[in-house]
Amino acid sequence: MEPPHAHALETVCIQCHGSQPGKGGVPVGQWRGSIHEENGISCHDCHGGDPRDAVNAMSPARGFIGAPAEQQIPAFCGRCHVGITEDYLKSAHGKALGTGGPTCVTCHGSHRVAAATLDIINENRCGTCHSFDRAAAIKDAMTRTEAMIAVIDAKIRLLKGEGVDTDSREKSLFALRNTFRRLFHEVDTARVEQESGRIRSELSAIDQSLALYDQAKQRRKFIGAIVVGALLLAALFSHLLKKTWN
Amino acid sequence: MSLPDKLREWFEVRLGIAELVEKRLTGYLLPRNINAWYSLGSVLLVIFGIQVVTGILLLIYYVPDADKAFRSVTAIMNDVPFGWLIRMCHAVGSNMMVAVLLLHMLSVLFMGSYKRPRELNWLTGFILFNLVLGISLTGYLLPWSQLSFWATTVATNSAGAIPVIGGYLVEFLRGGKLVGPPTLGRFFAVHVALLPLLIAALIGAHLFLLERIGVSAPPFGLANTRTRWAGDRFRHESHPDGIPFYPTYLLQDATSIFIYLALFFGVVFFNPYLFFPPTAFIPADPFKTPPHIKPEWYFLANYQTLKVFPNELLGLMVQGAVMSLLALLPFIDRGAERHPLKRPLFLACFIGGICVYLAMTIWGHYS
């Protein structure tokens, strides 16, 4: 089976820009290894154009839109990341668009796009525009929630690998994770802390329901120990009885 | 006369129970030097019984439909009271059955009990071994998981290496070009109806032959370790100075069965996932091949043999030759001597064969 990004490697955009020295080839180098490349998102998926025709690849008639102006960036990325763009535009960051506020690429980069983690919120990045205090409080609330999600996710995977029906918990976790991720572009500290707290309490409920399986496993082992012990005693008794009979 | 005595008398005059007990239990004498290895046959009978009972219980909830099979097995594991226990007993039991059967056959080989006049005992046992492998293979597909789907794809694919008929054989086994719903249907029918009947019939034949010819004495601790059968006429091998089956050897059987059950329930309760990789709990996806598809442990040596040879046909031919040699061993190894230490060539082949099998299994696991 071909890797998901196989088709992305075949385009004329990559062939031409990839071999260019200097500025023209930089985006290809940055794109390689990005989350976009990993998921098969190539140049033409964002910039348009015809990826199979070298002559007309950058023709507007073939849908080429090139690089967006700064104010167009959220709409440019938002063609795929719809919900995130909505969240961004509602936030203080989005409201400052065009007046010096950050766009998507300010934090995520334009071509070297990595899977979003909380590490994006750091003093170097946030500190270039404002103090880190509020961002640090938001990050702290989110880090605790993210850690809980990771722990519960690992538990669910483990139980699933043991044949436990985890469907409903997986769905609940998926929904909570999505709700949580929509907070990533929220810059209102109070709201982030309140929402994170609510999500964590719902995560605790899932965690408690998973703990019941651990208890059941312990109970099974306890019963198993009694059964195995009884059988070994029966074997010993039977052996001794045979010796006596002999 | 009390009521129980009256009942006993009632049955006695109609069935001759006292005579039956005398003939089959207390008066049924076994070799004085009989050892614990002889009880593996009884252990196997118990395992087969557990497999039948748990299999019937699973049948109540299992749905042999490609769209519903995985879901039904998940329901058995999660929703049916003690469903997890029944399913784990069945799955772990199938693995244990192969292991105990291998031990039983190795002990028969080591003690030379396959030698004349017991060629038919060996042959029926050997066929039983193959049927058990077959029932394990067909049962493996039924949960319709990623593991079962792809393991069956690989296993049935091997048949394609047979010249001329290979392609047709693969299609016949799968009920189509690829493993799919028709494969599940035919594997289900073979697993729950055909093979259990055949196995039960072969067990009957095996026990009938054992009863007719008599139990062979182990070649240990005897002055004469050669088979005494001249080959001129039928002769039941009796042991007039032996020990009674009941109670003496029945207690040995009970000891072995209890030890086996302790081991079996130890796995079921403490490490039931010994035979289940995580792909065993992911529904089958014909479009997503999982990495490192491996067959069950008892097919790893066969799997590795196919990989060692430059082409699958050669690998299949070597396996066919080894299996034929094993099946026909009593007709090839016709010497009267049964003590392994007095048969150095056999002993070397026996130990060498086990080492090669283990090495190929381990190699297959890590390859």
XYZ file of C-alpha atoms in Angstrom, chain B residues 136-335:
200
model
C -7.608 -24.162 15.267
C -7.011 -22.494 11.896
C -10.692 -22.302 10.994
C -11.635 -21.058 14.471
C -9.007 -18.337 14.227
C -10.988 -16.520 11.518
C -14.320 -16.493 13.321
C -13.823 -13.370 15.518
C -13.328 -11.466 12.228
C -10.582 -9.306 13.708
C -7.624 -7.765 11.902
C -5.464 -10.577 13.257
C -7.796 -13.351 12.171
C -8.540 -11.810 8.765
C -4.923 -11.261 7.771
C -3.576 -14.461 9.338
C -6.159 -16.378 7.303
C -5.194 -14.418 4.186
C -1.564 -15.457 4.652
C -2.412 -19.067 5.564
C -4.744 -19.641 2.611
C -2.343 -17.860 0.287
C 0.292 -20.567 0.894
C -1.887 -23.113 -0.903
C -1.472 -21.043 -4.067
C 2.115 -22.272 -4.389
C 0.923 -25.777 -5.299
C 1.383 -26.217 -9.065
C -1.679 -26.486 -11.348
C -4.380 -26.673 -8.664
C -2.949 -23.986 -6.340
C -5.093 -21.131 -7.643
C -8.278 -23.208 -7.588
C -7.473 -24.486 -4.112
C -7.051 -20.968 -2.731
C -10.339 -19.928 -4.310
C -12.042 -23.047 -2.939
C -10.750 -22.395 0.579
C -11.750 -18.725 0.491
C -14.973 -19.053 -1.457
C -13.684 -16.307 -3.743
C -10.524 -14.584 -4.869
C -10.004 -12.910 -1.502
C -10.830 -13.669 2.117
C -14.332 -12.309 2.685
C -17.815 -13.164 3.940
C -17.930 -16.489 2.002
C -14.674 -17.547 3.732
C -16.249 -16.872 7.122
C -19.287 -18.952 6.186
C -17.320 -22.007 5.130
C -14.749 -21.760 7.932
C -17.618 -21.510 10.427
C -19.333 -24.622 9.037
C -16.061 -26.575 9.009
C -15.142 -25.372 12.514
C -18.420 -26.086 14.311
C -19.747 -29.096 12.395
C -17.369 -31.012 10.145
C -14.144 -30.992 12.135
C -15.671 -31.651 15.589
C -17.473 -34.690 14.137
C -14.327 -35.935 12.432
C -12.276 -35.385 15.578
C -14.848 -37.206 17.709
C -14.881 -40.093 15.216
C -11.087 -40.263 15.138
C -10.918 -40.152 18.952
C -13.352 -43.085 18.947
C -11.178 -44.992 16.471
C -8.024 -44.152 18.448
C -9.556 -45.444 21.695
C -11.005 -48.500 19.956
C -7.549 -49.400 18.636
C -6.023 -48.799 22.069
C -8.624 -51.091 23.601
C -8.178 -53.821 20.980
C -4.376 -53.906 20.899
C -3.771 -53.043 24.546
C -1.606 -50.466 26.246
C 2.085 -50.648 25.360
C 4.525 -50.987 28.221
C 7.094 -48.173 28.512
C 10.563 -49.390 27.504
C 12.095 -48.231 30.794
C 13.089 -50.545 33.623
C 12.565 -53.707 31.575
C 15.097 -56.374 30.673
C 13.571 -56.924 27.253
C 12.655 -53.648 25.530
C 11.863 -55.147 22.143
C 8.336 -55.429 20.866
C 7.120 -58.976 21.460
C 4.574 -59.108 18.679
C 5.569 -61.610 16.001
C 3.174 -60.275 13.378
C 1.583 -63.663 12.663
C -1.816 -63.146 14.335
C -3.848 -60.639 16.347
C -2.839 -60.504 19.974
C -4.136 -58.205 22.702
C -1.193 -57.070 24.811
C -2.296 -57.718 28.379
C -0.406 -57.097 31.600
C -1.459 -59.803 34.088
C 0.989 -58.584 36.732
C 0.100 -54.928 36.141
C -1.681 -52.271 38.139
C -5.468 -51.759 37.962
C -6.797 -48.833 35.940
C -9.163 -48.104 38.815
C -8.218 -46.729 41.230
C -4.451 -46.577 40.707
C -4.021 -45.159 37.232
C -7.264 -43.194 37.347
C -5.702 -41.284 40.238
C -2.652 -40.591 38.053
C -5.011 -39.370 35.314
C -6.783 -37.178 37.873
C -3.468 -35.751 39.094
C -2.386 -34.871 35.537
C -5.811 -33.397 34.726
C -5.789 -31.238 37.882
C -2.262 -30.014 37.126
C -3.297 -29.202 33.555
C -6.433 -27.393 34.725
C -4.395 -25.371 37.236
C -2.056 -24.303 34.431
C -4.970 -23.649 32.084
C -6.943 -21.516 34.538
C -3.683 -19.820 35.562
C -3.389 -18.537 31.974
C -7.120 -17.781 31.688
C -7.253 -15.737 34.894
C -3.782 -14.193 35.046
C -2.544 -13.791 31.469
C -5.366 -14.517 29.010
C -3.760 -12.150 26.501
C -0.749 -14.460 26.125
C -2.195 -15.616 22.814
C -3.861 -12.305 21.838
C -1.906 -9.465 20.267
C -3.795 -6.101 20.235
C -4.811 -6.687 16.572
C -7.047 -9.498 17.870
C -9.407 -6.797 19.177
C -9.560 -4.566 16.105
C -12.291 -5.347 13.560
C -11.128 -6.795 10.226
C -10.303 -4.182 7.609
C -9.529 -5.632 4.158
C -8.022 -2.293 3.102
C -5.592 -1.922 5.980
C -2.821 -4.505 6.209
C -1.346 -4.520 9.721
C 2.465 -4.716 9.954
C 4.174 -7.964 11.008
C 1.372 -10.446 10.363
C 2.294 -13.667 12.119
C 0.407 -16.927 12.447
C -0.268 -18.617 15.767
C 2.782 -20.019 17.571
C 2.129 -23.584 16.357
C 2.346 -22.469 12.713
C 5.439 -20.286 13.168
C 7.842 -23.103 12.201
C 5.846 -23.747 8.993
C 5.703 -20.008 8.305
C 9.459 -19.621 8.741
C 10.148 -22.701 6.587
C 8.241 -21.064 3.730
C 10.383 -17.968 4.115
C 13.721 -19.808 4.323
C 13.388 -21.524 0.964
C 13.794 -19.514 -2.238
C 10.223 -20.253 -3.288
C 7.032 -21.276 -1.493
C 6.616 -24.492 -3.486
C 9.964 -25.806 -2.269
C 9.018 -24.840 1.282
C 5.675 -26.639 0.966
C 7.372 -29.728 -0.510
C 9.833 -29.913 2.383
C 6.979 -29.592 4.890
C 4.967 -32.201 3.005
C 7.953 -34.561 3.029
C 8.506 -34.107 6.782
C 4.813 -34.645 7.551
C 4.674 -37.730 5.305
C 7.763 -39.137 6.987
C 6.181 -38.603 10.393
C 2.849 -40.111 9.329
C 4.523 -43.205 7.874
C 7.183 -43.547 10.574
C 5.882 -46.900 11.936
C 6.130 -48.347 8.420
C 9.661 -46.990 7.900
C 11.121 -47.573 11.380
C 10.423 -51.302 11.560
C 13.030 -52.364 14.126
